[in-house]
Tab-separated table of C-alpha atoms and ligand atoms in Angstrom:
chain	number	residue	atom	x	y	z
H	208	MET	CA	-17.988	-36.903	-40.928
H	209	ARG	CA	-15.299	-34.527	-39.076
H	210	VAL	CA	-15.580	-30.221	-38.749
H	211	GLY	CA	-13.411	-27.726	-38.909
H	212	ILE	CA	-14.002	-23.478	-38.556
H	213	GLY	CA	-10.956	-21.243	-39.994
H	214	TYR	CA	-10.706	-18.173	-39.966
H	215	ASP	CA	-8.409	-14.704	-40.363
H	216	VAL	CA	-7.853	-10.849	-40.940
H	217	HIS	CA	-5.013	-9.412	-43.108
H	218	ARG	CA	-4.425	-5.761	-43.044
H	219	LEU	CA	-6.083	-3.586	-46.121
H	220	VAL	CA	-3.019	-1.210	-47.627
H	221	SER	CA	-1.902	0.585	-50.787
H	222	ASP	CA	0.228	-1.147	-52.924
H	223	ARG	CA	-1.294	-4.289	-53.140
H	224	LYS	CA	-3.284	-6.415	-55.555
H	225	LEU	CA	-6.326	-7.404	-53.684
H	226	ILE	CA	-7.273	-11.604	-54.010
H	227	LEU	CA	-9.587	-13.501	-52.526
H	228	ALA	CA	-10.055	-16.735	-53.551
H	229	GLY	CA	-6.909	-16.650	-56.669
H	230	VAL	CA	-9.757	-14.100	-59.104
H	231	GLU	CA	-7.535	-10.086	-58.635
H	232	ILE	CA	-10.554	-7.112	-57.186
H	233	SER	CA	-11.120	-4.160	-58.519
H	234	PHE	CA	-9.801	-1.901	-55.951
H	235	HIS	CA	-7.314	0.402	-54.986
H	236	LEU	CA	-6.398	-1.368	-52.050
H	237	GLY	CA	-5.181	-5.008	-51.422
H	238	LEU	CA	-4.221	-6.928	-48.079
H	239	LEU	CA	-0.643	-6.728	-46.534
H	240	GLY	CA	0.671	-10.169	-46.781
H	241	HIS	CA	3.183	-12.625	-47.034
H	242	SER	CA	1.977	-14.877	-49.492
H	243	ASP	CA	-0.967	-12.855	-51.865
H	244	ALA	CA	-2.742	-12.445	-48.699
H	245	ASP	CA	-5.426	-14.137	-49.791
H	246	VAL	CA	-7.635	-13.446	-46.489
H	247	LEU	CA	-11.044	-15.909	-48.196
H	248	THR	CA	-8.151	-18.689	-49.261
H	249	HIS	CA	-6.743	-18.681	-45.931
H	250	ALA	CA	-9.396	-19.245	-44.270
H	251	ILE	CA	-10.756	-22.304	-45.769
H	252	VAL	CA	-7.352	-23.315	-45.521
H	253	ASP	CA	-7.044	-23.851	-41.684
H	254	ALA	CA	-11.341	-24.880	-41.653
H	255	ILE	CA	-10.000	-27.858	-43.902
H	256	LEU	CA	-6.415	-28.757	-41.658
H	257	GLY	CA	-9.328	-28.119	-38.807
H	258	ALA	CA	-11.408	-30.660	-39.968
H	259	ALA	CA	-8.385	-33.368	-40.577
H	260	ALA	CA	-6.937	-32.589	-36.673
H	261	LEU	CA	-4.219	-31.312	-38.803
H	262	GLY	CA	-2.628	-27.474	-37.525
H	263	ASP	CA	-3.237	-24.598	-39.351
H	264	ILE	CA	-1.252	-23.336	-42.305
H	265	GLY	CA	0.965	-21.740	-40.540
H	266	THR	CA	2.697	-24.940	-40.007
H	267	HIS	CA	1.413	-26.634	-42.936
H	268	PHE	CA	3.784	-22.925	-44.806
H	269	PRO	CA	5.071	-20.119	-41.766
H	270	ASP	CA	5.856	-16.754	-43.288
H	271	THR	CA	9.519	-16.725	-42.751
H	272	ASP	CA	10.407	-19.480	-45.045
H	273	ASP	CA	10.278	-17.042	-48.323
H	274	ARG	CA	9.336	-19.604	-51.269
H	275	TYR	CA	5.941	-18.507	-49.342
H	276	LYS	CA	7.135	-15.077	-50.599
H	277	GLY	CA	3.929	-13.842	-53.347
H	278	MET	CA	2.526	-16.916	-53.277
H	279	ASN	CA	-0.833	-18.163	-55.093
H	280	SER	CA	-3.127	-18.842	-51.622
H	281	LEU	CA	-4.703	-20.654	-54.329
H	282	ILE	CA	-1.537	-23.575	-54.522
H	283	PHE	CA	-1.709	-24.212	-50.303
H	284	LEU	CA	-5.300	-25.188	-50.096
H	285	ARG	CA	-4.452	-27.629	-53.801
H	286	ASP	CA	-1.505	-29.465	-51.145
H	287	VAL	CA	-3.583	-29.302	-48.475
H	288	ALA	CA	-7.080	-30.938	-50.270
H	289	ALA	CA	-4.164	-32.906	-51.553
H	290	LYS	CA	-2.424	-33.900	-47.912
H	291	VAL	CA	-6.197	-34.924	-46.594
H	292	ARG	CA	-7.332	-36.674	-49.024
H	293	GLN	CA	-3.949	-38.576	-48.153
H	294	CYS	CA	-4.778	-38.742	-44.395
H	295	GLY	CA	-8.897	-40.561	-46.665
H	296	TYR	CA	-10.944	-38.474	-46.055
H	297	GLN	CA	-13.017	-36.650	-49.102
H	298	ILE	CA	-14.429	-32.965	-48.834
H	299	GLU	CA	-18.798	-32.810	-48.736
H	300	ASN	CA	-17.718	-28.947	-48.665
H	301	ILE	CA	-17.748	-25.448	-47.663
H	302	ASP	CA	-19.218	-23.008	-46.671
H	303	SER	CA	-17.413	-19.322	-45.883
H	304	THR	CA	-17.469	-15.717	-45.530
H	305	VAL	CA	-15.596	-12.720	-46.477
H	306	ILE	CA	-16.406	-8.898	-44.538
H	307	ALA	CA	-16.003	-6.357	-46.167
H	308	GLN	CA	-16.453	-2.922	-46.224
H	309	ARG	CA	-15.760	-2.517	-49.514
H	310	PRO	CA	-15.653	-3.519	-52.267
H	311	LYS	CA	-18.861	-4.828	-53.619
H	312	LEU	CA	-18.005	-8.669	-53.689
H	313	VAL	CA	-21.232	-9.863	-55.331
H	314	PRO	CA	-20.086	-9.608	-58.469
H	315	TYR	CA	-16.761	-11.753	-58.629
H	316	ILE	CA	-18.768	-14.551	-56.318
H	317	SER	CA	-18.816	-16.404	-59.143
H	318	GLU	CA	-16.068	-17.010	-59.488
H	319	MET	CA	-14.759	-17.810	-56.446
H	320	ARG	CA	-16.538	-20.652	-55.744
H	321	ALA	CA	-15.359	-21.668	-59.809
H	322	ARG	CA	-11.958	-21.375	-58.732
H	323	LEU	CA	-12.263	-23.012	-55.111
H	324	ALA	CA	-14.060	-25.552	-56.485
H	325	LYS	CA	-11.251	-26.249	-59.211
H	326	THR	CA	-9.103	-26.153	-56.808
H	327	LEU	CA	-10.121	-28.638	-54.495
H	328	ASP	CA	-11.480	-31.155	-57.228
H	329	ILE	CA	-14.897	-30.851	-56.110
H	330	ASP	CA	-17.890	-29.706	-57.940
H	331	VAL	CA	-19.489	-25.884	-57.147
H	332	ALA	CA	-21.928	-26.715	-55.582
H	333	GLN	CA	-19.901	-28.177	-52.235
H	334	VAL	CA	-18.917	-24.404	-52.515
H	335	ASN	CA	-20.737	-21.231	-51.177
H	336	VAL	CA	-19.111	-18.052	-50.225
H	337	LYS	CA	-20.385	-15.554	-48.994
H	338	ALA	CA	-20.000	-11.594	-48.259
H	339	THR	CA	-21.165	-9.523	-46.483
H	340	THR	CA	-19.730	-6.037	-45.065
H	341	ALA	CA	-19.757	-4.957	-40.810
H	342	GLU	CA	-21.586	-1.769	-41.444
H	343	GLU	CA	-18.991	0.407	-40.729
H	344	LEU	CA	-18.003	-0.724	-37.696
H	345	GLY	CA	-14.563	-2.081	-35.804
H	346	VAL	CA	-11.352	-2.377	-38.319
H	347	VAL	CA	-13.486	-4.319	-40.953
H	348	GLY	CA	-16.091	-1.249	-40.514
H	349	GLU	CA	-13.861	1.624	-40.975
H	350	GLY	CA	-11.912	-0.046	-44.507
H	351	LYS	CA	-8.492	-1.191	-43.100
H	352	ALA	CA	-8.657	-4.796	-43.206
H	353	ILE	CA	-10.630	-7.535	-44.369
H	354	VAL	CA	-11.989	-10.855	-42.068
H	355	ALA	CA	-13.205	-14.255	-43.669
H	356	HIS	CA	-14.505	-16.948	-41.459
H	357	ALA	CA	-14.945	-20.961	-43.249
H	358	ILE	CA	-16.350	-24.357	-42.096
H	359	ALA	CA	-15.206	-27.387	-44.028
H	360	CYS	CA	-16.894	-31.096	-42.970
H	361	LEU	CA	-15.183	-33.821	-43.974
H	362	SER	CA	-16.473	-37.693	-44.612
H	363	ARG	CA	-13.834	-41.121	-44.501
H	364	LEU	CA	-12.840	-41.867	-48.535
X	113	ZN	ZN1	-3.873	-14.582	-43.573
């Protein structure tokens, strides 16, 4: 069994969509980034890559590469799941936490889990997403950014 962790942060700005786990969230701000800036999916990608000792999202999908501009990050996730399977691993489970002061993410959690599970080709019971606030502390608490943490457990196929 192998375990990996992932962390990501993106700045909240106007004139961008807010996408988390491939789900478009209704909010007046969105996350800034080269791709769709899906902070939760990026953390999960890094957790999976970490568990397989395959580096990180930046080495696989560099933000200097125009192919990834505005990219749906679920494509990164699907590609990474395929990579670890090629290396002889299967995904046992994913756990994750999104830290956002606003908006309320609870109404979107089940759809996020379903999107992630479908993309990873695993059961929804193998994917967990938790949402919390930063208690109005720091840059996340001030509503300037959203942070995500993830952990992935892989086993040998
Ligand atoms: Zn990111």
